[in-house]
XYZ file of N, CA, C and O in Angstrom:
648
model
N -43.246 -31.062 28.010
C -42.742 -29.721 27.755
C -43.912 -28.807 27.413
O -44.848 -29.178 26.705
N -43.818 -27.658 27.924
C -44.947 -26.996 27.870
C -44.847 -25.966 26.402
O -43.809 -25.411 26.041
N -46.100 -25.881 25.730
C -45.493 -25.513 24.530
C -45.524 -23.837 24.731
O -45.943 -23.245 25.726
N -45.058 -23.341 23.712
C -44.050 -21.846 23.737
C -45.890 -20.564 23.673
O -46.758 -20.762 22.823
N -45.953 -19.895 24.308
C -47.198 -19.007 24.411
C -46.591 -17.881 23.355
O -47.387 -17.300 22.618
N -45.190 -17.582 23.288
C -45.373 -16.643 22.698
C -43.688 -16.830 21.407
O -42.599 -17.317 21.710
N -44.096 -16.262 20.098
C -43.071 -16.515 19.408
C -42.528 -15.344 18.523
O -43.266 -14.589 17.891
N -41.106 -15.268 18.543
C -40.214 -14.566 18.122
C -40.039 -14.777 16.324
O -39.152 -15.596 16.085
N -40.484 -14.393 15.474
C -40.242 -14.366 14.437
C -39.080 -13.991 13.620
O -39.409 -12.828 13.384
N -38.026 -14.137 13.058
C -37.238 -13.854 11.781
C -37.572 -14.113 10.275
O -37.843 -15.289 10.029
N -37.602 -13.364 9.364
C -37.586 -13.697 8.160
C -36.382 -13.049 7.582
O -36.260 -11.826 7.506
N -35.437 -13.966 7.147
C -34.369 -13.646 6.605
C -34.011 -14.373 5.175
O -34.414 -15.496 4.874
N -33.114 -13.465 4.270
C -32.578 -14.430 3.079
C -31.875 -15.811 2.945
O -32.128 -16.709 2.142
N -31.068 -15.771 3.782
C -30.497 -16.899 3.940
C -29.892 -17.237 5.755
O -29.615 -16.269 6.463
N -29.785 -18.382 6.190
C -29.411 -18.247 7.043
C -28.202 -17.949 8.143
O -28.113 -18.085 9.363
N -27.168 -17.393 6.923
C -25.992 -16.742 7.558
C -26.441 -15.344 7.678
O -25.540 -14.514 7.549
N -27.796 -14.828 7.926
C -27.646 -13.575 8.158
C -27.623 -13.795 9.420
O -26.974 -12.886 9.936
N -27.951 -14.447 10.108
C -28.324 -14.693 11.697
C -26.469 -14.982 12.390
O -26.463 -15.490 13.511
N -25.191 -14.713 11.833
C -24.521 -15.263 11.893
C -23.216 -14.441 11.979
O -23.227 -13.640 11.044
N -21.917 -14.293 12.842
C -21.424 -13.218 12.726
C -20.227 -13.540 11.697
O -19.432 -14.476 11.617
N -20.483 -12.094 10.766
C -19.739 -12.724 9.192
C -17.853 -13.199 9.530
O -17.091 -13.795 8.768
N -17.589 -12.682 10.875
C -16.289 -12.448 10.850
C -15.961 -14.116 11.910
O -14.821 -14.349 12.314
N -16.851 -14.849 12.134
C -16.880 -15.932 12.835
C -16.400 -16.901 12.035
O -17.200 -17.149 11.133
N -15.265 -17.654 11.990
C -14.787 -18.692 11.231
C -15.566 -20.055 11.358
O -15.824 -20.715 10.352
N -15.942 -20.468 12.647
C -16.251 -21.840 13.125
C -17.050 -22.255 12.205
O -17.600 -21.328 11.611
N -17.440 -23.702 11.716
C -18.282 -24.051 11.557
C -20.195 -23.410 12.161
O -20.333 -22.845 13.246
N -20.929 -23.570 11.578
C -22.839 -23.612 12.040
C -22.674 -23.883 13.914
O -22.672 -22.896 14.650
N -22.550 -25.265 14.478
C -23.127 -25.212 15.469
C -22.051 -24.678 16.790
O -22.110 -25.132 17.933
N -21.079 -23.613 16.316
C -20.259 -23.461 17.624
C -20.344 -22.111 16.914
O -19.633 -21.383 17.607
N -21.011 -21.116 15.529
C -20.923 -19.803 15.338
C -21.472 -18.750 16.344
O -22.483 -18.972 17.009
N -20.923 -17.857 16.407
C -21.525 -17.021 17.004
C -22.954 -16.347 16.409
O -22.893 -15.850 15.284
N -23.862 -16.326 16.923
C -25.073 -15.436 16.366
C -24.287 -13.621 16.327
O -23.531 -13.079 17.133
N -24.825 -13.173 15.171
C -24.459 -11.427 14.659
C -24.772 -10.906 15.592
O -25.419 -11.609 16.367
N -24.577 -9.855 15.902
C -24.773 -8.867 17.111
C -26.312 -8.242 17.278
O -26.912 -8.087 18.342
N -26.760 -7.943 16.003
C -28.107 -7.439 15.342
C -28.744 -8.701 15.387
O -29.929 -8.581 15.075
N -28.426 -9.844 15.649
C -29.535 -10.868 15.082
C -29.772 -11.016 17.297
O -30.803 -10.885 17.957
N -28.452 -11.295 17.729
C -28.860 -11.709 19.370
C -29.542 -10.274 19.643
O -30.677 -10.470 20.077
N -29.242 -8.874 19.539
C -30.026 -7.850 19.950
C -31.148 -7.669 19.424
O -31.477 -6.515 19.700
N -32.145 -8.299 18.646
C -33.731 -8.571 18.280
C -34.327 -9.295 18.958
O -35.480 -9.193 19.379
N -33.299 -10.367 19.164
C -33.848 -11.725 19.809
C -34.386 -11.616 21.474
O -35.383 -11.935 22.123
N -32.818 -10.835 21.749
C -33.344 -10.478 23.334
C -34.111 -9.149 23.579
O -34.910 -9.036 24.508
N -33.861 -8.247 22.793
C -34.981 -7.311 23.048
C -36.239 -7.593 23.064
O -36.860 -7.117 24.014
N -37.106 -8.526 21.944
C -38.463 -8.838 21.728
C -38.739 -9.929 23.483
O -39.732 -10.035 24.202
N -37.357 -10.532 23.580
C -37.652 -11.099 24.690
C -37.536 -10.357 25.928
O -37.700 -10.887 27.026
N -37.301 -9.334 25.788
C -37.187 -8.474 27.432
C -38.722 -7.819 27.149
O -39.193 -7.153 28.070
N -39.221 -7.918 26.382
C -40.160 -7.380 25.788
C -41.975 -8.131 26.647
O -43.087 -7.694 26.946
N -41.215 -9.436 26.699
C -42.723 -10.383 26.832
C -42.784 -10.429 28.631
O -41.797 -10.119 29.298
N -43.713 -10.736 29.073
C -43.660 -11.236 30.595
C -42.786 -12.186 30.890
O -42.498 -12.985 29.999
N -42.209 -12.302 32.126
C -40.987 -12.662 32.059
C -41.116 -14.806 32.266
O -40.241 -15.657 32.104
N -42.258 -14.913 32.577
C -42.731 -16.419 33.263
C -43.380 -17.279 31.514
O -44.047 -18.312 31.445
N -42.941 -16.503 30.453
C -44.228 -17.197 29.507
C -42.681 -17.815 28.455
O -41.683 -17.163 28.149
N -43.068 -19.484 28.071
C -42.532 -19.436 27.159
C -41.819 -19.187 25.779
O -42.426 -18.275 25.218
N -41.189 -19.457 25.317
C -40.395 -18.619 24.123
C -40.302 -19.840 22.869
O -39.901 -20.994 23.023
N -40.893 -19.085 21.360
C -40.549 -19.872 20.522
C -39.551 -19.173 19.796
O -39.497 -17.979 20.090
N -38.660 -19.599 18.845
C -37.990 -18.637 17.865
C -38.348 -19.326 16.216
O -37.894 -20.289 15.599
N -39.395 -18.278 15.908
C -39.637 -19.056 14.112
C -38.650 -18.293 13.294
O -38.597 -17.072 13.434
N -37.856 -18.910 12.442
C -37.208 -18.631 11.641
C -37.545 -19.110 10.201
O -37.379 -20.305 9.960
N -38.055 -18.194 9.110
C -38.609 -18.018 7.693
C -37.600 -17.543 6.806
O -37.501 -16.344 6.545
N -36.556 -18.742 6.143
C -35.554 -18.618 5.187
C -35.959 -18.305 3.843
O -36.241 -19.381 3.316
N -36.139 -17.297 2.975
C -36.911 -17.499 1.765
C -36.074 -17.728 0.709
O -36.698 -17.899 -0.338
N -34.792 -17.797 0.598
C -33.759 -17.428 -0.123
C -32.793 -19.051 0.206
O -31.616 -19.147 -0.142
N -33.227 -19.718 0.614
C -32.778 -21.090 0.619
C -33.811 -22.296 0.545
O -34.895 -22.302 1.128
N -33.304 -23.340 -0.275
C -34.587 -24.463 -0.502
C -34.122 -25.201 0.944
O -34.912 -24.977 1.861
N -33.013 -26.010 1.276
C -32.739 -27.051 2.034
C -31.963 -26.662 3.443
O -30.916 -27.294 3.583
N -32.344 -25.545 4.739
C -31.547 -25.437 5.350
C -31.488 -26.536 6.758
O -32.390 -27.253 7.192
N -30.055 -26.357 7.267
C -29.942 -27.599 8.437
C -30.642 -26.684 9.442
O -30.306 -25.616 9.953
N -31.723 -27.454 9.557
C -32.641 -27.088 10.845
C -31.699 -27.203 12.258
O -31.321 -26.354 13.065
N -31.487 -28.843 12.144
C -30.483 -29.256 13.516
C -29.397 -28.382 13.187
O -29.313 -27.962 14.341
N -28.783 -27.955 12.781
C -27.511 -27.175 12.806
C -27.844 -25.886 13.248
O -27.055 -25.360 14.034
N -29.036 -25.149 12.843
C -29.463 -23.808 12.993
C -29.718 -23.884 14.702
O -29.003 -23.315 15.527
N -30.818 -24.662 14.986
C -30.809 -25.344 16.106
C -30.336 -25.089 17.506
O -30.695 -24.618 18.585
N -29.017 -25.841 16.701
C -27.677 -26.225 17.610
C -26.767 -24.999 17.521
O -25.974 -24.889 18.456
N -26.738 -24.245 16.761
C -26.215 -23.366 16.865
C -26.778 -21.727 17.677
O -26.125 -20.859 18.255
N -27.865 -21.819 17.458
C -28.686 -20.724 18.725
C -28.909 -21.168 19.741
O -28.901 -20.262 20.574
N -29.220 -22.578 20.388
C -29.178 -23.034 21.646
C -27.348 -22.606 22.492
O -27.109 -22.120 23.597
N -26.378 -23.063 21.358
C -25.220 -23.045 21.882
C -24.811 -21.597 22.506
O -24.294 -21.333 23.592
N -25.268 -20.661 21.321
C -25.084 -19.482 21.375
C -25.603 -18.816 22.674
O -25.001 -17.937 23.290
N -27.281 -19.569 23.143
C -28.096 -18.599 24.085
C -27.418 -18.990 25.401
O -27.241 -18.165 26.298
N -27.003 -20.409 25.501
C -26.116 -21.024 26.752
C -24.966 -20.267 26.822
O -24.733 -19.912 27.978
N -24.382 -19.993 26.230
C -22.704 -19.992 26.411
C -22.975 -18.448 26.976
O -22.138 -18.158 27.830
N -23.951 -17.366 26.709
C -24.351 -15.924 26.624
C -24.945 -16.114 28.242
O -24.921 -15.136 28.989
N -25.239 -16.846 28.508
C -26.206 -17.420 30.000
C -25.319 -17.556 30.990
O -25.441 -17.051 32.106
N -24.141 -18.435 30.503
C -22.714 -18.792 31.385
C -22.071 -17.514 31.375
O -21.676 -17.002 32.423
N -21.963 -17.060 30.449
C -20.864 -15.759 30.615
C -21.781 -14.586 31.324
O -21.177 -13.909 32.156
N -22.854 -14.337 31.146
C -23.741 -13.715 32.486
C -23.671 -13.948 33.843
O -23.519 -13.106 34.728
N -23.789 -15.122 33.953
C -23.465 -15.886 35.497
C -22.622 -15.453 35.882
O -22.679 -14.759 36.898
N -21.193 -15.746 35.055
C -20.242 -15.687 35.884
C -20.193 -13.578 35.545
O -20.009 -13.059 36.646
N -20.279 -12.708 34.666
C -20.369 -11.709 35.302
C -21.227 -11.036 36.531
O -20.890 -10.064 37.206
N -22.443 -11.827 36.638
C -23.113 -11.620 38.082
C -22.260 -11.749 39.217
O -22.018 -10.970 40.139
N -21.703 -13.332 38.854
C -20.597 -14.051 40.286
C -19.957 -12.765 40.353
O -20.457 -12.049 41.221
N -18.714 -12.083 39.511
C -17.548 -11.137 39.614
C -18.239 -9.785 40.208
O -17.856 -9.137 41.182
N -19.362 -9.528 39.364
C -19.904 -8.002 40.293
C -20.603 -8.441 41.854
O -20.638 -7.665 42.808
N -20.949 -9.350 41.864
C -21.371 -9.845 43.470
C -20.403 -9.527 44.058
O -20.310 -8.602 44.866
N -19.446 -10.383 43.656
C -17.783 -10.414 44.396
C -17.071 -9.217 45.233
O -16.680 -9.111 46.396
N -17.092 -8.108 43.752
C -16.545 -7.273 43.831
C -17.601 -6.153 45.213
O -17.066 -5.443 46.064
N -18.855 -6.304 45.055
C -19.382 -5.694 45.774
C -19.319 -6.344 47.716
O -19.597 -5.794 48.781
N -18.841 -7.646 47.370
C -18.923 -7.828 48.762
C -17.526 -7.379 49.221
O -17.409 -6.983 50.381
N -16.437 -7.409 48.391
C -15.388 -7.053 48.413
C -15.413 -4.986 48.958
O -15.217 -4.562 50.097
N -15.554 -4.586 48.363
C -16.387 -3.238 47.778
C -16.602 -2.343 49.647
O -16.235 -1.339 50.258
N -17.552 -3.754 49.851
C -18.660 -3.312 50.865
C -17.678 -3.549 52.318
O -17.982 -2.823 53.265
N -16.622 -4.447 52.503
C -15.813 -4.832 53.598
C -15.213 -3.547 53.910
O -15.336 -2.834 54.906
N -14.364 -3.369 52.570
C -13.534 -1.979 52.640
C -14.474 -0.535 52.768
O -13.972 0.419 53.362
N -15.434 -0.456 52.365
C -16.367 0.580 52.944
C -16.679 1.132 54.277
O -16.655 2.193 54.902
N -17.028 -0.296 54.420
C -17.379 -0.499 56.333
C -16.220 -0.205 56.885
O -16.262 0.791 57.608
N -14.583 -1.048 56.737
C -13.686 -0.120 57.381
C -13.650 1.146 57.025
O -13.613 1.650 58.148
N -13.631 2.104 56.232
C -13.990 3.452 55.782
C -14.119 3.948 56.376
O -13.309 4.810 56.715
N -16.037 3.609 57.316
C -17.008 4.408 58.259
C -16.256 4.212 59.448
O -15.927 5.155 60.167
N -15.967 3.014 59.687
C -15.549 2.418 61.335
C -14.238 3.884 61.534
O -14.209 4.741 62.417
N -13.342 3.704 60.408
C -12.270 4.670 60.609
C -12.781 6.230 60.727
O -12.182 7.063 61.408
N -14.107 6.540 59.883
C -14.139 8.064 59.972
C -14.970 8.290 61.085
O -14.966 9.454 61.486
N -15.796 7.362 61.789
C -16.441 7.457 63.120
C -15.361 7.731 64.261
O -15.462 8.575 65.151
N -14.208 6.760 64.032
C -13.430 6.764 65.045
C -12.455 8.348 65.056
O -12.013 9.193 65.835
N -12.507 8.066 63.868
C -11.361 10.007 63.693
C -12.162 10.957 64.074
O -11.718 11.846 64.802
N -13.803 10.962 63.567
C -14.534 11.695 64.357
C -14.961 11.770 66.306
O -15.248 12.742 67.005
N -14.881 10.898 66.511
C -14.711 10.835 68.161
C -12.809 11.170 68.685
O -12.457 11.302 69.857
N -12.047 11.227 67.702
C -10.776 11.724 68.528
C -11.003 12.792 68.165
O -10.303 13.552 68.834
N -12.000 13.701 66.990
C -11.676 15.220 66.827
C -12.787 15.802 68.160
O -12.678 16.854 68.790
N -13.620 14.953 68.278
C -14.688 15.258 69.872
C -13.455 15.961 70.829
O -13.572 17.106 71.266
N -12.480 15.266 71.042
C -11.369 15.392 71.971
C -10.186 16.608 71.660
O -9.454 17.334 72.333
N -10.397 16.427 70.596
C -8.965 17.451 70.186
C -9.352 18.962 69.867
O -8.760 20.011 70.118
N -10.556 18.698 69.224
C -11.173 20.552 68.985
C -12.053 20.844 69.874
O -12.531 19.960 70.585
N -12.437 22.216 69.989
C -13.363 22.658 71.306
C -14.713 22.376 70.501
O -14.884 22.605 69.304
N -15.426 21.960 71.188
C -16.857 22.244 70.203
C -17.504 23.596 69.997
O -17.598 24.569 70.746
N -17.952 23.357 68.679
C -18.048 24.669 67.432
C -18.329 24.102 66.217
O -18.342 22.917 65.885
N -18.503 24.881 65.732
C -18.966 24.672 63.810
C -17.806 24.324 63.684
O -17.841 23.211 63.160
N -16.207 24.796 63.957
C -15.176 23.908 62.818
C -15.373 22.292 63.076
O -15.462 21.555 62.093
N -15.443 21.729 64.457
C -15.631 20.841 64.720
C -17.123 19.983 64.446
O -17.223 18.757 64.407
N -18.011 20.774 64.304
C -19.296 19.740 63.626
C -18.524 19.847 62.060
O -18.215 18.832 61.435
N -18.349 20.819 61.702
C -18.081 20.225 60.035
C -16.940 19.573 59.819
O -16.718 19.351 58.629
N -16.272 19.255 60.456
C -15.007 18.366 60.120
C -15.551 16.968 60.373
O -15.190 16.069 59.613
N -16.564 16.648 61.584
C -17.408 15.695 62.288
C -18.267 15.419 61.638
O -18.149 14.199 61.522
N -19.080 15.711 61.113
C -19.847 15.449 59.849
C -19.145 15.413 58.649
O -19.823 14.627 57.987
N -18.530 15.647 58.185
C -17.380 15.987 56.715
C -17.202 14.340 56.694
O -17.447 13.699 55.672
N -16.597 13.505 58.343
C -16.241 12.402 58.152
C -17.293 11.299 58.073
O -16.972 10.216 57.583
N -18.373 11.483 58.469
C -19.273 10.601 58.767
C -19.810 10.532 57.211
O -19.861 9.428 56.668
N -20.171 11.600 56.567
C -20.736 11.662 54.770
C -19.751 10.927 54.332
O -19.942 9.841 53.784
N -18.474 11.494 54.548
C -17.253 10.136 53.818
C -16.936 8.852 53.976
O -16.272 8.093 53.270
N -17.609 8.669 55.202
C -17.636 6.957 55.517
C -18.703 6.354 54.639
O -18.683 5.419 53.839
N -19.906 7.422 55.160
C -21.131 6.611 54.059
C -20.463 6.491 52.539
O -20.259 5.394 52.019
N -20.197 7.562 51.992
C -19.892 7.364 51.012
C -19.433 6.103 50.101
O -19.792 5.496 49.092
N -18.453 6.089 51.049
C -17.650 5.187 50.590
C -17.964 3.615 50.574
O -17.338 2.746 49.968
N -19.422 3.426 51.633
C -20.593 2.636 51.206
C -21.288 2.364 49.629
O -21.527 1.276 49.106
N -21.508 3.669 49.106
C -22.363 3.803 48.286
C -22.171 2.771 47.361
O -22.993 1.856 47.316
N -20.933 2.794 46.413
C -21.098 1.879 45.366
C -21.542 0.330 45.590
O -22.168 -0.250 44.703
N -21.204 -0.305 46.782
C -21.574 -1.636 46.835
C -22.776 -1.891 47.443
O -23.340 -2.974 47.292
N -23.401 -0.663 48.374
C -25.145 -0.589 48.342
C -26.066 -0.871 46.854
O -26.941 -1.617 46.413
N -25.343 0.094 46.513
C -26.058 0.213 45.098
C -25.900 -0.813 44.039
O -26.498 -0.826 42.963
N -25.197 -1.501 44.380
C -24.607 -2.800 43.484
C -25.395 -4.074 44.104
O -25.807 -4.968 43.365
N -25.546 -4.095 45.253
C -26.215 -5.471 45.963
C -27.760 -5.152 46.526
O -28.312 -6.006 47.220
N -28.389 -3.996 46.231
C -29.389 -3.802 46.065
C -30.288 -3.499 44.581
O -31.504 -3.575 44.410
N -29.580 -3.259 43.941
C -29.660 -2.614 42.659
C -29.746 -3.368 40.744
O -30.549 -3.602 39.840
N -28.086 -3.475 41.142
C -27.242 -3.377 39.916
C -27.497 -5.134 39.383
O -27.878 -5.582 38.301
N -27.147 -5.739 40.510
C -27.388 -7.353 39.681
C -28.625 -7.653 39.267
O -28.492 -8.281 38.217
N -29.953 -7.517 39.581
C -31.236 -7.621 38.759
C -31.197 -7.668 37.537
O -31.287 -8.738 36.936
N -31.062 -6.582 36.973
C -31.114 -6.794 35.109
C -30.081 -8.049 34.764
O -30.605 -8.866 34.006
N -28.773 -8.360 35.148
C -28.068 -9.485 34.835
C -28.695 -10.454 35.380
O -28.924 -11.460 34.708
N -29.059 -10.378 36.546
C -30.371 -11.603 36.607
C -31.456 -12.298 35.761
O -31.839 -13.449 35.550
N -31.771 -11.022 35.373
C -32.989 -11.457 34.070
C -32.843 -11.509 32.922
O -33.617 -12.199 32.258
N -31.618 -10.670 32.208
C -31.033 -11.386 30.638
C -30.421 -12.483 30.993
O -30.581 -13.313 30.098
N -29.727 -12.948 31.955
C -29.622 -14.315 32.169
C -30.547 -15.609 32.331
O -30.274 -16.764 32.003
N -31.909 -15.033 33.021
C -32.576 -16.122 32.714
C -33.554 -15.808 31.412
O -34.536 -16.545 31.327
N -33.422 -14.977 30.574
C -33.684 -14.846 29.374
C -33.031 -15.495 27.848
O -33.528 -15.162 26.772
């Protein structure tokens, strides 16, 4: 195992500060506080993204704490935060390929309404702008799942592998 290049520090009173107060479970299935995971991953969006990660934690306000429990309980926490990323990546993928089908029929339809208005109006400005009017609305209706499958999943990419 390659050891950690760079490390995340806490110094806290005790170690339920790291801990969300309204979480019943036992230590190794608690949820980490909202303020304690938003330090953690900020300092880590923070470092280059290829360099290992330590997390030191400095209790001053306790003599005997469960290391393995503390442990086990931020590993559990950073996994389960990793899975539930995934699968929101999977659902916005989804939705964008979903997104992107119905788009494309969109264009196919406003191309095609635009070649029957070729036929039905004389050519003229009412007819380029109704002809163009449809073609911007086909793209359009592209846009969100362009922007989603070029775009939008990256950052969930990388707090996930964070």
């Amino acid at each position: 195992m390659t050891p950690p290049s760079h490390a995340i520090e806490l110094r806290l009173q005790s170690a339920e500060q790291l801990f969300d107060p309204f979480d019943p479970f036992p230590m190794p299935t608690r949820d980490l506080a909202r303020g304690a995971e938003d330090y953690i991953v900020g300092w880590a969006l923070e470092l280059p993204p290829d360099e290992t990660l330590a997390l030191r934690i400095y209790l001053s306000g306790e003599g005997d704490a469960d290391v393995e429990g503390l442990r086990a309980a931020i590993t559990s926490h950073f996994l389960y935060r990793a899975r539930r990323t995934r699968a929101d990546m999977r659902e916005l993928l989804a939705i964008a390929r979903v997104s992107l089908m119905i788009g494309l029929c969109v264009l196919a339809v406003c191309i095609g309404l635009r070649q029957g208005l070729r036929g039905i109006l004389p050519e003229g400005p009412v007819a380029g702008f109704f002809g163009e009017g449809l073609v911007i609305v086909g793209w359009v209706a592209n846009w969100r799942p362009i922007e989603i499958l070029l775009y939008e999943w990256w950052p969930l990419a990388r707090r996930r592998r964070i």
